Amino acid sequence: MKAMQKVIVILGQTATGKSALAVKIAKQIKGEIISADSRQVYKGLDIGTGKITKKEMESVPHHLLDVANPKKQFTVVEYKKLAEKKIKEILARGRVPIICGGTGFYIDAITKGIVLPRVPPNQKLRKVLNKKTTEELFDILKILDKKRASNIDSKNKVRLIRAIEIAKTLGKVPKITEVEPLYKFVKIGLYFPAPKLQKKVEKRVREMFEAGLLKEIKKLKSLGVSDERLKKFGFEYYKPTPEKVITKTIQYAKRQMTWFKRDKQIKWFDGKEYKNIEKYIKEKL
């Protein structure tokens, strides 16, 4: 029986150094990086999403950055299709795909062979739901489907609206089915103790403001990206202070870890353990 081809996954909370680690590993194992970040897919969302720069890439090929128009929603179904295509292309070149990011649903869609329901968007319903708070949306979903409500990010407005949309179209949110993955996924999780992570988040946020975050948001608005879309990207709390961004980012990091903790296939490492991570990956390849 032919051995399954290997794909590396580097995941973890925001500000844990995933991108830098992925570049280091890629240079060691002839890898190419596939982003798994639900905001970095959009063009023009650079500073506010902590998107890796050309210089930081160090000539390592990166994929699925800047592939979507920020005026339009980019779905996990679209992401899964593009990511699977990139994995095949990278393997065909004799190189190692490295999925890197912090969007748990994107990573699960690829690594767990998730089959997602294909329900077209209902713009009329979305317009109504967008006026509601995340708490109100979560209550609606609990009425429609308690099971789906139990494993969704209750603070993610986009996902809540989509789940309600699917439930209203199909009668309920269908059970997400999984098929046998085509590849062997080696999952590496980066973590830092909470006090250390908080300091890293604070440092990153202040650097984002210094780098021109508010100008980036202003530019997006000038290009026709609506306030509604900006809110979906989390930019409503970038006005007016770094302190609010820090608080929201730490809350987001906690939700990320809640999601990742459900996956028992992840091998966790302290963010500073580069040598141990490199050794572990080489043993698994």
Coordinates of C-alpha atoms in Angstrom, one line a residue:
M1 CA 0.0 0.0 0.0
K2 CA 1.3 3.4 -1.0
A3 CA 2.2 5.7 2.0
M4 CA 0.1 8.8 2.3
Q5 CA 1.9 12.0 1.4
K6 CA 2.7 14.4 4.3
V7 CA 1.4 17.9 4.8
I8 CA 2.7 20.0 7.7
V9 CA 0.2 22.2 9.7
I10 CA 1.5 25.1 11.9
L11 CA -1.3 26.6 13.9
G12 CA -2.0 28.5 17.1
Q13 CA -3.3 31.7 18.6
T14 CA -2.6 35.1 17.2
A15 CA 0.9 36.6 17.8
T16 CA 2.6 33.3 18.6
G17 CA 5.0 33.5 15.7
K18 CA 3.4 31.0 13.3
S19 CA 4.4 32.8 10.1
A20 CA 8.1 33.2 11.1
L21 CA 8.3 29.5 12.2
A22 CA 6.7 28.3 8.9
V23 CA 9.3 30.2 6.9
K24 CA 12.2 28.7 8.9
I25 CA 10.7 25.2 8.5
A26 CA 10.0 25.7 4.8
K27 CA 13.7 26.6 4.2
Q28 CA 14.8 23.4 6.0
I29 CA 12.5 21.0 4.2
K30 CA 11.9 22.6 0.8
G31 CA 8.4 23.7 1.7
E32 CA 5.8 26.1 0.4
I33 CA 3.3 27.9 2.7
I34 CA -0.5 27.9 2.3
S35 CA -2.1 30.5 4.5
A36 CA -5.1 29.5 6.7
D37 CA -6.3 32.9 7.8
S38 CA -9.8 34.0 7.1
R39 CA -8.8 37.7 6.9
Q40 CA -5.4 37.5 5.2
V41 CA -7.2 36.1 2.1
Y42 CA -8.4 39.6 1.4
K43 CA -6.4 42.2 -0.6
G44 CA -5.6 45.4 1.2
L45 CA -6.0 43.9 4.7
D46 CA -2.3 43.9 5.5
I47 CA -1.4 45.8 8.7
G48 CA -4.6 45.0 10.5
T49 CA -4.3 41.2 9.9
G50 CA -0.6 40.9 10.7
K51 CA 0.0 39.7 7.1
I52 CA 3.5 38.5 6.4
T53 CA 5.5 40.9 4.3
K54 CA 7.6 40.1 1.2
K55 CA 10.8 40.6 3.1
E56 CA 9.6 38.3 5.9
M57 CA 8.8 35.6 3.4
E58 CA 12.5 35.3 2.6
S59 CA 11.8 34.0 -0.9
V60 CA 9.7 31.1 0.4
P61 CA 6.6 30.7 -1.8
H62 CA 3.3 31.7 0.0
H63 CA -0.2 30.9 -1.3
L64 CA -3.8 32.1 -0.6
L65 CA -2.8 35.5 0.6
D66 CA -4.6 38.4 -1.3
V67 CA -6.9 36.2 -3.3
A68 CA -10.2 37.8 -2.4
N69 CA -12.0 41.1 -2.9
P70 CA -12.7 42.7 0.5
K71 CA -16.0 44.0 -0.8
K72 CA -17.3 40.4 -1.1
Q73 CA -17.5 37.5 1.3
F74 CA -15.0 34.7 0.8
T75 CA -16.4 31.4 2.1
V76 CA -14.7 28.4 3.7
V77 CA -16.0 26.3 0.7
E78 CA -14.0 28.6 -1.7
Y79 CA -11.0 28.4 0.6
K80 CA -11.1 24.6 0.8
K81 CA -11.2 24.3 -3.0
L82 CA -8.2 26.6 -3.5
A83 CA -6.2 25.1 -0.7
E84 CA -6.7 21.5 -1.9
K85 CA -5.6 22.6 -5.4
K86 CA -2.5 24.2 -4.0
I87 CA -1.6 21.2 -1.9
K88 CA -1.7 19.0 -5.1
E89 CA 0.4 21.5 -7.1
I90 CA 3.1 21.7 -4.3
L91 CA 3.3 18.0 -3.9
A92 CA 3.6 17.6 -7.7
R93 CA 6.6 19.9 -7.6
G94 CA 8.3 17.5 -5.1
R95 CA 8.0 20.0 -2.3
V96 CA 6.2 20.0 1.1
P97 CA 3.0 21.9 1.7
I98 CA 2.9 23.8 5.0
I99 CA -0.5 25.0 6.1
C100 CA 0.0 28.0 8.4
G101 CA -2.7 30.0 10.3
G102 CA -5.0 30.5 13.1
T103 CA -8.5 30.0 11.6
G104 CA -9.5 26.7 13.0
F105 CA -12.5 26.2 10.7
Y106 CA -10.2 26.6 7.6
I107 CA -7.7 24.1 9.0
D108 CA -10.4 21.6 9.9
A109 CA -12.0 21.9 6.5
I110 CA -8.7 20.7 4.9
T111 CA -7.3 18.3 7.5
K112 CA -10.5 16.5 8.5
G113 CA -11.9 16.1 5.0
I114 CA -15.0 18.1 6.0
V115 CA -17.8 18.1 3.4
L116 CA -19.6 21.4 3.6
P117 CA -23.2 22.2 2.6
R118 CA -23.6 24.2 -0.6
V119 CA -26.3 26.7 0.2
P120 CA -26.3 30.0 -1.8
P121 CA -26.2 33.3 0.1
N122 CA -29.6 34.9 1.0
Q123 CA -28.8 38.6 0.8
K124 CA -32.2 39.6 2.1
L125 CA -31.9 37.5 5.2
R126 CA -28.3 38.6 5.7
K127 CA -29.4 42.2 5.7
V128 CA -31.8 41.5 8.5
L129 CA -29.4 39.4 10.5
N130 CA -26.6 41.9 10.2
K131 CA -28.6 44.4 12.3
K132 CA -28.6 42.0 15.3
T133 CA -25.9 41.5 17.9
T134 CA -23.8 38.4 18.2
E135 CA -25.7 37.5 21.3
E136 CA -29.1 37.8 19.5
L137 CA -27.8 35.7 16.6
F138 CA -26.5 33.0 18.9
D139 CA -29.9 32.8 20.6
I140 CA -31.5 32.4 17.2
L141 CA -29.1 29.6 16.3
K142 CA -29.7 27.8 19.6
I143 CA -33.4 27.7 18.8
L144 CA -32.8 26.5 15.2
D145 CA -30.1 23.9 16.1
K146 CA -28.7 23.4 19.6
K147 CA -26.0 21.0 18.3
R148 CA -24.5 23.5 15.8
A149 CA -24.7 26.2 18.5
S150 CA -22.6 24.1 20.8
N151 CA -19.6 24.0 18.5
I152 CA -19.6 27.5 16.9
D153 CA -17.7 30.6 17.8
S154 CA -20.5 32.5 19.5
K155 CA -18.7 35.8 18.9
N156 CA -18.1 35.3 15.2
K157 CA -20.9 37.2 13.5
V158 CA -20.1 36.0 10.0
R159 CA -20.2 32.3 11.0
L160 CA -23.4 32.8 13.1
I161 CA -25.2 34.4 10.2
R162 CA -24.1 31.7 7.8
A163 CA -25.2 28.9 10.2
I164 CA -28.6 30.6 10.5
E165 CA -28.8 31.0 6.8
I166 CA -28.1 27.3 6.2
A167 CA -30.6 26.3 8.9
K168 CA -33.4 28.4 7.5
T169 CA -32.7 27.0 4.0
L170 CA -32.4 23.3 4.8
G171 CA -34.6 23.2 7.9
K172 CA -31.6 22.8 10.2
V173 CA -27.8 23.0 10.0
P174 CA -26.8 19.6 8.6
K175 CA -24.3 17.5 10.4
I176 CA -20.9 18.3 9.0
T177 CA -19.7 15.1 7.5
E178 CA -16.1 14.0 7.2
V179 CA -14.4 11.8 4.6
E180 CA -11.0 10.1 4.9
P181 CA -8.3 12.7 4.4
L182 CA -6.1 12.3 1.3
Y183 CA -2.9 13.2 3.1
K184 CA -1.2 12.6 6.4
F185 CA -1.3 15.8 8.3
V186 CA 1.4 16.6 10.9
K187 CA -0.1 19.3 13.2
I188 CA 2.1 21.6 15.2
G189 CA 0.6 23.9 17.7
L190 CA 2.4 27.0 19.1
Y191 CA 1.5 28.3 22.5
F192 CA 2.7 30.8 25.1
P193 CA 1.6 31.2 28.7
A194 CA -1.2 33.8 29.0
P195 CA 0.9 36.6 30.5
K196 CA 3.6 36.2 27.8
L197 CA 1.0 36.0 25.0
Q198 CA -0.7 39.2 26.4
K199 CA 2.6 41.1 26.2
K200 CA 3.2 39.8 22.6
V201 CA -0.3 40.9 21.6
E202 CA 0.2 44.4 23.2
K203 CA 3.5 44.8 21.3
R204 CA 2.0 43.7 18.0
V205 CA -1.1 46.0 18.3
R206 CA 1.0 49.0 19.1
E207 CA 3.3 48.2 16.1
M208 CA 0.2 48.0 13.9
F209 CA -0.9 51.5 14.9
E210 CA 2.6 52.8 14.4
A211 CA 2.7 51.1 10.9
G212 CA -0.4 53.0 9.8
L213 CA -3.4 50.8 10.7
L214 CA -5.9 53.7 10.7
K215 CA -4.6 54.8 7.3
E216 CA -5.1 51.3 6.0
I217 CA -8.8 51.3 7.2
K218 CA -9.3 54.8 5.6
K219 CA -7.9 53.5 2.3
L220 CA -10.2 50.5 2.3
K221 CA -13.2 52.8 2.9
S222 CA -12.0 55.0 0.0
L223 CA -12.0 51.9 -2.2
G224 CA -15.6 51.2 -1.5
V225 CA -15.4 48.7 1.4
S226 CA -18.5 49.3 3.5
D227 CA -18.6 49.9 7.2
E228 CA -20.6 46.7 7.4
R229 CA -17.7 44.7 5.7
L230 CA -15.1 46.4 7.9
K231 CA -17.1 45.4 11.0
K232 CA -17.0 41.8 9.8
F233 CA -13.2 42.1 9.6
G234 CA -13.2 43.3 13.2
F235 CA -12.2 46.8 12.4
E236 CA -15.0 48.6 14.3
Y237 CA -12.9 48.3 17.4
Y238 CA -9.9 49.9 15.8
K239 CA -11.5 53.2 16.6
P240 CA -10.2 54.9 18.6
T241 CA -7.5 53.3 20.8
P242 CA -4.9 50.5 20.8
E243 CA -6.3 49.4 24.3
K244 CA -9.6 48.3 22.8
V245 CA -7.8 46.4 20.1
I246 CA -5.6 44.6 22.6
T247 CA -8.7 43.6 24.6
K248 CA -10.5 42.3 21.6
T249 CA -7.5 40.5 20.3
I250 CA -6.9 38.7 23.6
Q251 CA -10.5 37.6 23.6
Y252 CA -10.1 36.3 20.1
A253 CA -7.0 34.4 21.1
K254 CA -8.9 32.7 23.9
R255 CA -11.6 31.6 21.4
Q256 CA -8.9 30.3 19.1
M257 CA -7.5 28.1 21.8
T258 CA -10.9 26.8 22.8
W259 CA -11.3 25.6 19.2
F260 CA -7.9 24.0 18.9
K261 CA -8.2 22.2 22.2
R262 CA -10.8 19.9 20.6
D263 CA -8.2 18.5 18.2
K264 CA -6.2 15.8 19.9
Q265 CA -4.0 15.3 16.8
I266 CA -2.1 18.6 17.6
K267 CA 1.3 18.3 19.1
W268 CA 1.9 21.4 21.2
F269 CA 5.2 23.2 21.6
D270 CA 6.2 26.4 23.5
G271 CA 6.7 29.1 20.9
K272 CA 10.4 29.2 21.6
E273 CA 11.1 25.5 21.0
Y274 CA 12.3 25.8 17.4
K275 CA 14.9 23.0 17.5
N276 CA 12.4 20.6 19.1
I277 CA 9.8 21.5 16.5
E278 CA 12.3 21.1 13.6
K279 CA 13.4 17.7 15.0
Y280 CA 9.7 16.5 15.4
I281 CA 8.8 17.5 11.9
K282 CA 11.8 15.8 10.3
E283 CA 11.0 12.6 12.2
K284 CA 7.4 12.7 10.9
L285 CA 8.3 13.3 7.2

